[in-house]
Amino acid sequence: MNKPLIGAFLAALLLGAGVAPAVAAESAQARESATEVTLAPAAKAVTFAGTVALSNCSGSVVRSPDSAPTDPALVLSNGHCLETGFPGPGEVLVDRPSTRTFTLLDASGGGVGTLRASKIAYGTMTDTDLSLYELTSTYEEIESAYGIEALELETDHPVAGTAITVASGYWKRTYSCGIDGFVHQLKEGRWTWKDSVRYTPECQTIGGTSGSPVIDDATGKVVAVNNTGNESGQECTDNNPCEVDENGNVTVREGINYAQQTYDMVPCIGVGNKIDLDREGCGLPKP
């Protein structure tokens, strides 16, 4: 995973340091250049509006196409960014109380306010690596107070070759590249993720970018959540995920980073933004 960070005071040490799992280990200068690389001209400018900074990770305020303005807002991040620690293989958290806070960012990356969770609506590192927090504020309350709209979740499977931007609220930094393809199984340490997004090499995400929304440049919608990368070329270890195809063949791609798709999460968001794992089409693992 793109390691969560333990407090902002570690920022000077965290171009690769932090709690496992993974991120590509390249120089700070090389990583800085990632913000300047684009696969193709974007149809619309991707900004930081709607992204959030966690204490150790990145995230975003998100909505499904059916979310109502009066629904409690949701924040998307990684399962390995949860304040409760990494969920074990097979572990799924649902409706756990939380008072975690998030710094909401505007288009330029400036902090405009603090949002607070009421609970961890969902969290897991099984098959995927994501967390959803339910907030104490509704979408319309956030928009009224800060002028910030939530990012919409894409409902369809992403397509290889799509130009994307990874927007990190923690670092206030973006990474532009493309979707290189999809991974049948991505294995890292004790965890296995399915149908993961593989980036083209330009997206050299770093520690603290965990949980960043992966945004389709053409639509502005969230297609995935950034989570990991192979740091040193090792095979299937913490910080070094490996790809496993349908025949069990293993491929290691040192320096390549990955994300977990979110389209199959959308059907799990029911009336009132409540997570309902029994809804038709819901692809999230159950407890």
mmCIF file of C-alpha atoms in Angstrom:
data_model
loop_
_atom_site.group_PDB
_atom_site.id
_atom_site.type_symbol
_atom_site.label_atom_id
_atom_site.label_comp_id
_atom_site.label_asym_id
_atom_site.label_seq_id
_atom_site.Cartn_x
_atom_site.Cartn_y
_atom_site.Cartn_z
ATOM 1 C CA MET A 1 0.000 0.000 0.000
ATOM 2 C CA ASN A 2 1.002 3.636 -0.400
ATOM 3 C CA LYS A 3 1.888 3.735 3.260
ATOM 4 C CA PRO A 4 -0.267 5.671 5.697
ATOM 5 C CA LEU A 5 1.693 8.339 7.531
ATOM 6 C CA ILE A 6 1.903 8.653 11.290
ATOM 7 C CA GLY A 7 1.270 12.355 11.774
ATOM 8 C CA ALA A 8 2.283 15.400 9.805
ATOM 9 C CA PHE A 9 5.453 15.803 11.865
ATOM 10 C CA LEU A 10 6.901 12.886 9.879
ATOM 11 C CA ALA A 11 6.414 14.618 6.549
ATOM 12 C CA ALA A 12 10.094 15.398 6.092
ATOM 13 C CA LEU A 13 10.920 11.706 6.516
ATOM 14 C CA LEU A 14 8.152 10.236 4.435
ATOM 15 C CA LEU A 15 9.317 9.978 0.867
ATOM 16 C CA GLY A 16 8.959 6.237 1.289
ATOM 17 C CA ALA A 17 9.000 5.840 5.090
ATOM 18 C CA GLY A 18 5.951 4.845 7.105
ATOM 19 C CA VAL A 19 3.836 1.862 7.992
ATOM 20 C CA ALA A 20 3.639 -0.956 5.393
ATOM 21 C CA PRO A 21 2.411 -1.787 2.813
ATOM 22 C CA ALA A 22 3.901 -0.260 -0.270
ATOM 23 C CA VAL A 23 4.947 2.540 -2.535
ATOM 24 C CA ALA A 24 7.480 2.911 -5.317
ATOM 25 C CA ALA A 25 10.855 3.975 -3.906
ATOM 26 C CA GLU A 26 12.094 6.729 -6.163
ATOM 27 C CA SER A 27 13.754 10.035 -5.349
ATOM 28 C CA ALA A 28 11.672 12.980 -4.211
ATOM 29 C CA GLN A 29 12.773 14.850 -7.312
ATOM 30 C CA ALA A 30 11.540 12.077 -9.599
ATOM 31 C CA ARG A 31 8.251 11.922 -7.780
ATOM 32 C CA GLU A 32 7.758 15.646 -7.979
ATOM 33 C CA SER A 33 7.992 15.348 -11.761
ATOM 34 C CA ALA A 34 4.987 13.003 -11.754
ATOM 35 C CA THR A 35 2.734 16.021 -11.362
ATOM 36 C CA GLU A 36 3.982 17.368 -14.684
ATOM 37 C CA VAL A 37 3.369 14.246 -16.786
ATOM 38 C CA THR A 38 0.109 13.747 -18.612
ATOM 39 C CA LEU A 39 -1.024 10.904 -20.824
ATOM 40 C CA ALA A 40 -3.139 13.213 -22.966
ATOM 41 C CA PRO A 41 -4.757 16.627 -22.620
ATOM 42 C CA ALA A 42 -7.505 16.421 -20.012
ATOM 43 C CA ALA A 43 -11.039 17.204 -21.079
ATOM 44 C CA LYS A 44 -11.507 19.121 -17.838
ATOM 45 C CA ALA A 45 -9.096 20.290 -15.184
ATOM 46 C CA VAL A 46 -8.934 18.026 -12.129
ATOM 47 C CA THR A 47 -8.641 20.043 -8.915
ATOM 48 C CA PHE A 48 -8.450 19.258 -5.200
ATOM 49 C CA ALA A 49 -12.050 20.348 -4.577
ATOM 50 C CA GLY A 50 -13.799 17.624 -2.604
ATOM 51 C CA THR A 51 -10.616 15.849 -1.558
ATOM 52 C CA VAL A 52 -9.693 15.554 2.119
ATOM 53 C CA ALA A 53 -6.563 15.102 4.197
ATOM 54 C CA LEU A 54 -6.595 12.465 6.917
ATOM 55 C CA SER A 55 -4.029 12.306 9.720
ATOM 56 C CA ASN A 56 -2.077 9.646 7.817
ATOM 57 C CA CYS A 57 -3.638 9.336 4.350
ATOM 58 C CA SER A 58 -5.696 10.986 1.642
ATOM 59 C CA GLY A 59 -9.385 10.687 0.784
ATOM 60 C CA SER A 60 -12.386 12.367 -0.809
ATOM 61 C CA VAL A 61 -16.004 13.261 -0.164
ATOM 62 C CA VAL A 62 -17.972 11.060 -2.555
ATOM 63 C CA ARG A 63 -21.540 10.448 -3.612
ATOM 64 C CA SER A 64 -23.345 7.869 -5.680
ATOM 65 C CA PRO A 65 -25.568 9.052 -8.544
ATOM 66 C CA ASP A 66 -28.579 8.376 -6.301
ATOM 67 C CA SER A 67 -27.300 10.129 -3.173
ATOM 68 C CA ALA A 68 -29.611 12.926 -2.012
ATOM 69 C CA PRO A 69 -28.434 16.383 -0.886
ATOM 70 C CA THR A 70 -29.874 15.666 2.570
ATOM 71 C CA ASP A 71 -28.005 12.365 2.964
ATOM 72 C CA PRO A 72 -25.068 12.205 5.378
ATOM 73 C CA ALA A 73 -21.943 12.613 3.251
ATOM 74 C CA LEU A 74 -19.432 9.811 2.736
ATOM 75 C CA VAL A 75 -15.622 9.960 2.750
ATOM 76 C CA LEU A 76 -13.726 7.376 0.694
ATOM 77 C CA SER A 77 -10.230 6.212 1.622
ATOM 78 C CA ASN A 78 -8.320 2.914 2.014
ATOM 79 C CA GLY A 79 -8.993 0.084 4.429
ATOM 80 C CA HIS A 80 -5.349 0.256 5.491
ATOM 81 C CA CYS A 81 -5.879 3.919 6.485
ATOM 82 C CA LEU A 82 -8.445 3.085 9.197
ATOM 83 C CA GLU A 83 -7.650 4.400 12.673
ATOM 84 C CA THR A 84 -8.378 0.907 13.988
ATOM 85 C CA GLY A 85 -5.381 -0.527 12.097
ATOM 86 C CA PHE A 86 -5.113 -2.861 9.119
ATOM 87 C CA PRO A 87 -8.117 -5.236 8.852
ATOM 88 C CA GLY A 88 -6.913 -8.805 8.636
ATOM 89 C CA PRO A 89 -7.602 -11.052 5.645
ATOM 90 C CA GLY A 90 -11.313 -11.860 5.633
ATOM 91 C CA GLU A 91 -12.126 -9.073 8.110
ATOM 92 C CA VAL A 92 -14.917 -6.638 7.205
ATOM 93 C CA LEU A 93 -15.932 -3.683 9.397
ATOM 94 C CA VAL A 94 -19.483 -2.345 9.181
ATOM 95 C CA ASP A 95 -21.097 0.480 11.182
ATOM 96 C CA ARG A 96 -18.283 1.005 13.696
ATOM 97 C CA PRO A 97 -18.471 4.251 15.725
ATOM 98 C CA SER A 98 -15.858 6.848 14.776
ATOM 99 C CA THR A 99 -15.160 10.514 15.504
ATOM 100 C CA ARG A 100 -12.325 10.848 13.016
ATOM 101 C CA THR A 101 -11.810 14.271 11.454
ATOM 102 C CA PHE A 102 -10.918 15.247 7.888
ATOM 103 C CA THR A 103 -9.612 18.520 6.455
ATOM 104 C CA LEU A 104 -11.721 19.502 3.451
ATOM 105 C CA LEU A 105 -9.818 21.093 0.568
ATOM 106 C CA ASP A 106 -10.858 23.610 -2.049
ATOM 107 C CA ALA A 107 -9.836 23.592 -5.718
ATOM 108 C CA SER A 108 -6.361 25.010 -5.022
ATOM 109 C CA GLY A 109 -5.665 22.601 -2.164
ATOM 110 C CA GLY A 110 -6.355 25.017 0.658
ATOM 111 C CA GLY A 111 -8.035 23.702 3.786
ATOM 112 C CA VAL A 112 -11.470 25.266 4.159
ATOM 113 C CA GLY A 113 -12.950 23.351 7.081
ATOM 114 C CA THR A 114 -13.037 20.259 9.249
ATOM 115 C CA LEU A 115 -15.460 17.400 8.680
ATOM 116 C CA ARG A 116 -16.187 14.757 11.317
ATOM 117 C CA ALA A 117 -17.195 11.119 11.002
ATOM 118 C CA SER A 118 -20.060 9.558 12.898
ATOM 119 C CA LYS A 119 -18.978 6.028 12.002
ATOM 120 C CA ILE A 120 -16.912 3.759 9.804
ATOM 121 C CA ALA A 121 -19.704 2.715 7.470
ATOM 122 C CA TYR A 122 -17.515 0.089 5.791
ATOM 123 C CA GLY A 123 -13.896 -1.006 5.775
ATOM 124 C CA THR A 124 -11.914 -3.972 4.499
ATOM 125 C CA MET A 125 -8.649 -5.116 2.922
ATOM 126 C CA THR A 126 -10.189 -8.284 1.498
ATOM 127 C CA ASP A 127 -10.635 -8.378 -2.323
ATOM 128 C CA THR A 128 -10.267 -4.591 -2.254
ATOM 129 C CA ASP A 129 -8.701 -1.955 -0.004
ATOM 130 C CA LEU A 130 -11.228 0.688 0.926
ATOM 131 C CA SER A 131 -12.999 2.469 3.728
ATOM 132 C CA LEU A 132 -16.155 4.568 3.731
ATOM 133 C CA TYR A 133 -16.840 6.960 6.588
ATOM 134 C CA GLU A 134 -20.285 8.414 7.221
ATOM 135 C CA LEU A 135 -20.067 12.069 8.253
ATOM 136 C CA THR A 136 -22.083 14.137 10.695
ATOM 137 C CA SER A 137 -22.709 16.644 7.861
ATOM 138 C CA THR A 138 -24.943 16.261 4.825
ATOM 139 C CA TYR A 139 -23.876 17.105 1.271
ATOM 140 C CA GLU A 140 -26.000 20.239 1.235
ATOM 141 C CA GLU A 141 -24.567 21.384 4.570
ATOM 142 C CA ILE A 142 -21.019 20.978 3.256
ATOM 143 C CA GLU A 143 -21.834 22.810 0.032
ATOM 144 C CA SER A 144 -23.605 25.597 1.894
ATOM 145 C CA ALA A 145 -20.774 26.086 4.382
ATOM 146 C CA TYR A 146 -17.793 25.672 2.067
ATOM 147 C CA GLY A 147 -19.033 25.819 -1.533
ATOM 148 C CA ILE A 148 -17.586 22.335 -2.164
ATOM 149 C CA GLU A 149 -19.450 19.583 -3.991
ATOM 150 C CA ALA A 150 -18.806 15.875 -3.506
ATOM 151 C CA LEU A 151 -17.059 13.858 -6.207
ATOM 152 C CA GLU A 152 -19.372 11.465 -8.036
ATOM 153 C CA LEU A 153 -18.582 7.758 -8.206
ATOM 154 C CA GLU A 154 -18.487 6.181 -11.661
ATOM 155 C CA THR A 155 -20.911 3.262 -12.055
ATOM 156 C CA ASP A 156 -19.126 1.439 -14.898
ATOM 157 C CA HIS A 157 -15.922 -0.571 -15.027
ATOM 158 C CA PRO A 158 -13.036 1.689 -16.097
ATOM 159 C CA VAL A 159 -11.336 1.225 -19.452
ATOM 160 C CA ALA A 160 -7.655 0.672 -20.217
ATOM 161 C CA GLY A 161 -6.059 3.724 -21.798
ATOM 162 C CA THR A 162 -8.203 6.190 -19.838
ATOM 163 C CA ALA A 163 -6.362 9.341 -18.754
ATOM 164 C CA ILE A 164 -6.559 9.669 -14.972
ATOM 165 C CA THR A 165 -5.416 11.897 -12.128
ATOM 166 C CA VAL A 166 -4.599 10.734 -8.605
ATOM 167 C CA ALA A 167 -5.374 13.682 -6.299
ATOM 168 C CA SER A 168 -3.719 13.470 -2.872
ATOM 169 C CA GLY A 169 -5.296 15.635 -0.207
ATOM 170 C CA TYR A 170 -2.542 14.789 2.266
ATOM 171 C CA TRP A 171 0.261 16.091 0.066
ATOM 172 C CA LYS A 172 -1.851 18.516 -1.998
ATOM 173 C CA ARG A 173 -0.226 16.946 -5.038
ATOM 174 C CA THR A 174 -1.597 15.350 -8.203
ATOM 175 C CA TYR A 175 -0.227 12.551 -10.368
ATOM 176 C CA SER A 176 -1.317 12.265 -13.997
ATOM 177 C CA CYS A 177 -1.020 9.063 -16.032
ATOM 178 C CA GLY A 178 -3.233 6.445 -17.634
ATOM 179 C CA ILE A 179 -4.837 3.127 -16.819
ATOM 180 C CA ASP A 180 -2.348 0.593 -18.155
ATOM 181 C CA GLY A 181 -4.561 -2.427 -17.494
ATOM 182 C CA PHE A 182 -6.167 -4.605 -14.861
ATOM 183 C CA VAL A 183 -4.748 -7.279 -12.561
ATOM 184 C CA HIS A 184 -6.599 -10.542 -11.939
ATOM 185 C CA GLN A 185 -5.141 -10.816 -8.428
ATOM 186 C CA LEU A 186 -2.763 -8.417 -6.731
ATOM 187 C CA LYS A 187 -1.016 -10.033 -3.747
ATOM 188 C CA GLU A 188 0.824 -8.115 -1.040
ATOM 189 C CA GLY A 189 1.873 -9.805 2.173
ATOM 190 C CA ARG A 190 -1.238 -11.338 3.741
ATOM 191 C CA TRP A 191 -3.687 -9.542 1.456
ATOM 192 C CA THR A 192 -5.133 -10.283 -1.978
ATOM 193 C CA TRP A 193 -7.051 -7.773 -4.122
ATOM 194 C CA LYS A 194 -9.040 -8.539 -7.240
ATOM 195 C CA ASP A 195 -9.299 -6.740 -10.607
ATOM 196 C CA SER A 196 -6.931 -3.988 -9.502
ATOM 197 C CA VAL A 197 -6.088 -0.973 -11.675
ATOM 198 C CA ARG A 198 -2.472 -0.787 -12.873
ATOM 199 C CA TYR A 199 -1.141 2.700 -13.655
ATOM 200 C CA THR A 200 1.225 3.620 -16.439
ATOM 201 C CA PRO A 201 4.682 4.458 -15.001
ATOM 202 C CA GLU A 202 4.126 8.226 -14.754
ATOM 203 C CA CYS A 203 2.058 7.912 -11.561
ATOM 204 C CA GLN A 204 4.830 7.533 -8.974
ATOM 205 C CA THR A 205 2.631 7.865 -5.899
ATOM 206 C CA ILE A 206 4.271 8.083 -2.469
ATOM 207 C CA GLY A 207 3.492 7.476 1.202
ATOM 208 C CA GLY A 208 0.460 9.501 2.254
ATOM 209 C CA THR A 209 -1.255 9.235 -1.140
ATOM 210 C CA SER A 210 -3.092 6.148 0.126
ATOM 211 C CA GLY A 211 -6.838 6.660 -0.229
ATOM 212 C CA SER A 212 -6.564 9.334 -2.926
ATOM 213 C CA PRO A 213 -9.402 9.358 -5.452
ATOM 214 C CA VAL A 214 -8.453 8.219 -8.939
ATOM 215 C CA ILE A 215 -10.343 10.577 -11.232
ATOM 216 C CA ASP A 216 -11.236 10.077 -14.882
ATOM 217 C CA ASP A 217 -9.921 13.243 -16.548
ATOM 218 C CA ALA A 218 -12.733 13.269 -19.122
ATOM 219 C CA THR A 219 -15.686 12.887 -16.747
ATOM 220 C CA GLY A 220 -14.370 14.117 -13.411
ATOM 221 C CA LYS A 221 -15.774 10.980 -11.766
ATOM 222 C CA VAL A 222 -14.004 8.698 -9.301
ATOM 223 C CA VAL A 223 -13.119 5.342 -10.865
ATOM 224 C CA ALA A 224 -10.808 3.913 -8.189
ATOM 225 C CA VAL A 225 -9.001 4.549 -4.910
ATOM 226 C CA ASN A 226 -5.189 4.678 -4.900
ATOM 227 C CA ASN A 227 -3.558 2.108 -2.620
ATOM 228 C CA THR A 228 -0.227 0.455 -3.422
ATOM 229 C CA GLY A 229 2.930 -0.020 -5.482
ATOM 230 C CA ASN A 230 5.952 -2.277 -5.791
ATOM 231 C CA GLU A 231 8.800 -0.544 -3.991
ATOM 232 C CA SER A 232 11.921 -2.658 -4.483
ATOM 233 C CA GLY A 233 11.132 -5.489 -6.885
ATOM 234 C CA GLN A 234 10.457 -8.153 -4.282
ATOM 235 C CA GLU A 235 7.725 -10.697 -4.923
ATOM 236 C CA CYS A 236 4.379 -10.564 -3.072
ATOM 237 C CA THR A 237 5.824 -9.079 0.147
ATOM 238 C CA ASP A 238 4.707 -6.060 2.185
ATOM 239 C CA ASN A 239 5.439 -2.969 0.097
ATOM 240 C CA ASN A 240 6.011 -5.165 -2.953
ATOM 241 C CA PRO A 241 2.741 -6.432 -4.456
ATOM 242 C CA CYS A 242 2.908 -8.962 -7.274
ATOM 243 C CA GLU A 243 0.462 -9.690 -10.074
ATOM 244 C CA VAL A 244 -1.077 -13.156 -10.402
ATOM 245 C CA ASP A 245 -2.955 -14.043 -13.591
ATOM 246 C CA GLU A 246 -5.780 -16.549 -14.115
ATOM 247 C CA ASN A 247 -3.247 -19.361 -14.599
ATOM 248 C CA GLY A 248 -1.303 -18.579 -11.441
ATOM 249 C CA ASN A 249 1.627 -16.941 -13.228
ATOM 250 C CA VAL A 250 3.336 -14.283 -11.103
ATOM 251 C CA THR A 251 4.670 -10.979 -12.475
ATOM 252 C CA VAL A 252 6.634 -8.390 -10.513
ATOM 253 C CA ARG A 253 6.683 -4.792 -11.789
ATOM 254 C CA GLU A 254 9.116 -2.743 -9.727
ATOM 255 C CA GLY A 255 8.131 0.923 -9.471
ATOM 256 C CA ILE A 256 4.576 0.383 -10.748
ATOM 257 C CA ASN A 257 1.615 1.551 -8.675
ATOM 258 C CA TYR A 258 -1.984 0.393 -8.349
ATOM 259 C CA ALA A 259 -5.514 1.288 -7.281
ATOM 260 C CA GLN A 260 -8.723 -0.521 -6.382
ATOM 261 C CA GLN A 261 -11.816 -0.032 -8.507
ATOM 262 C CA THR A 262 -14.921 1.527 -6.963
ATOM 263 C CA TYR A 263 -17.703 0.949 -9.516
ATOM 264 C CA ASP A 264 -18.806 -2.290 -7.807
ATOM 265 C CA MET A 265 -19.149 -0.402 -4.522
ATOM 266 C CA VAL A 266 -21.828 1.933 -5.872
ATOM 267 C CA PRO A 267 -24.719 -0.598 -5.793
ATOM 268 C CA CYS A 268 -23.950 -1.167 -2.088
ATOM 269 C CA ILE A 269 -24.951 2.435 -1.265
ATOM 270 C CA GLY A 270 -28.661 2.390 -0.514
ATOM 271 C CA VAL A 271 -31.323 4.863 0.553
ATOM 272 C CA GLY A 272 -29.969 7.498 2.902
ATOM 273 C CA ASN A 273 -26.406 6.550 1.886
ATOM 274 C CA LYS A 274 -26.604 3.489 4.118
ATOM 275 C CA ILE A 275 -24.338 0.587 3.182
ATOM 276 C CA ASP A 276 -26.441 -2.453 2.282
ATOM 277 C CA LEU A 277 -24.293 -5.421 1.301
ATOM 278 C CA ASP A 278 -27.376 -7.395 0.231
ATOM 279 C CA ARG A 279 -28.406 -4.967 -2.509
ATOM 280 C CA GLU A 280 -28.437 -6.297 -6.058
ATOM 281 C CA GLY A 281 -25.100 -5.754 -7.768
ATOM 282 C CA CYS A 282 -23.173 -5.022 -4.582
ATOM 283 C CA GLY A 283 -19.644 -6.355 -5.065
ATOM 284 C CA LEU A 284 -18.176 -5.718 -1.619
ATOM 285 C CA PRO A 285 -17.196 -8.595 0.703
ATOM 286 C CA LYS A 286 -19.517 -9.290 3.620
ATOM 287 C CA PRO A 287 -18.495 -9.851 7.264
#
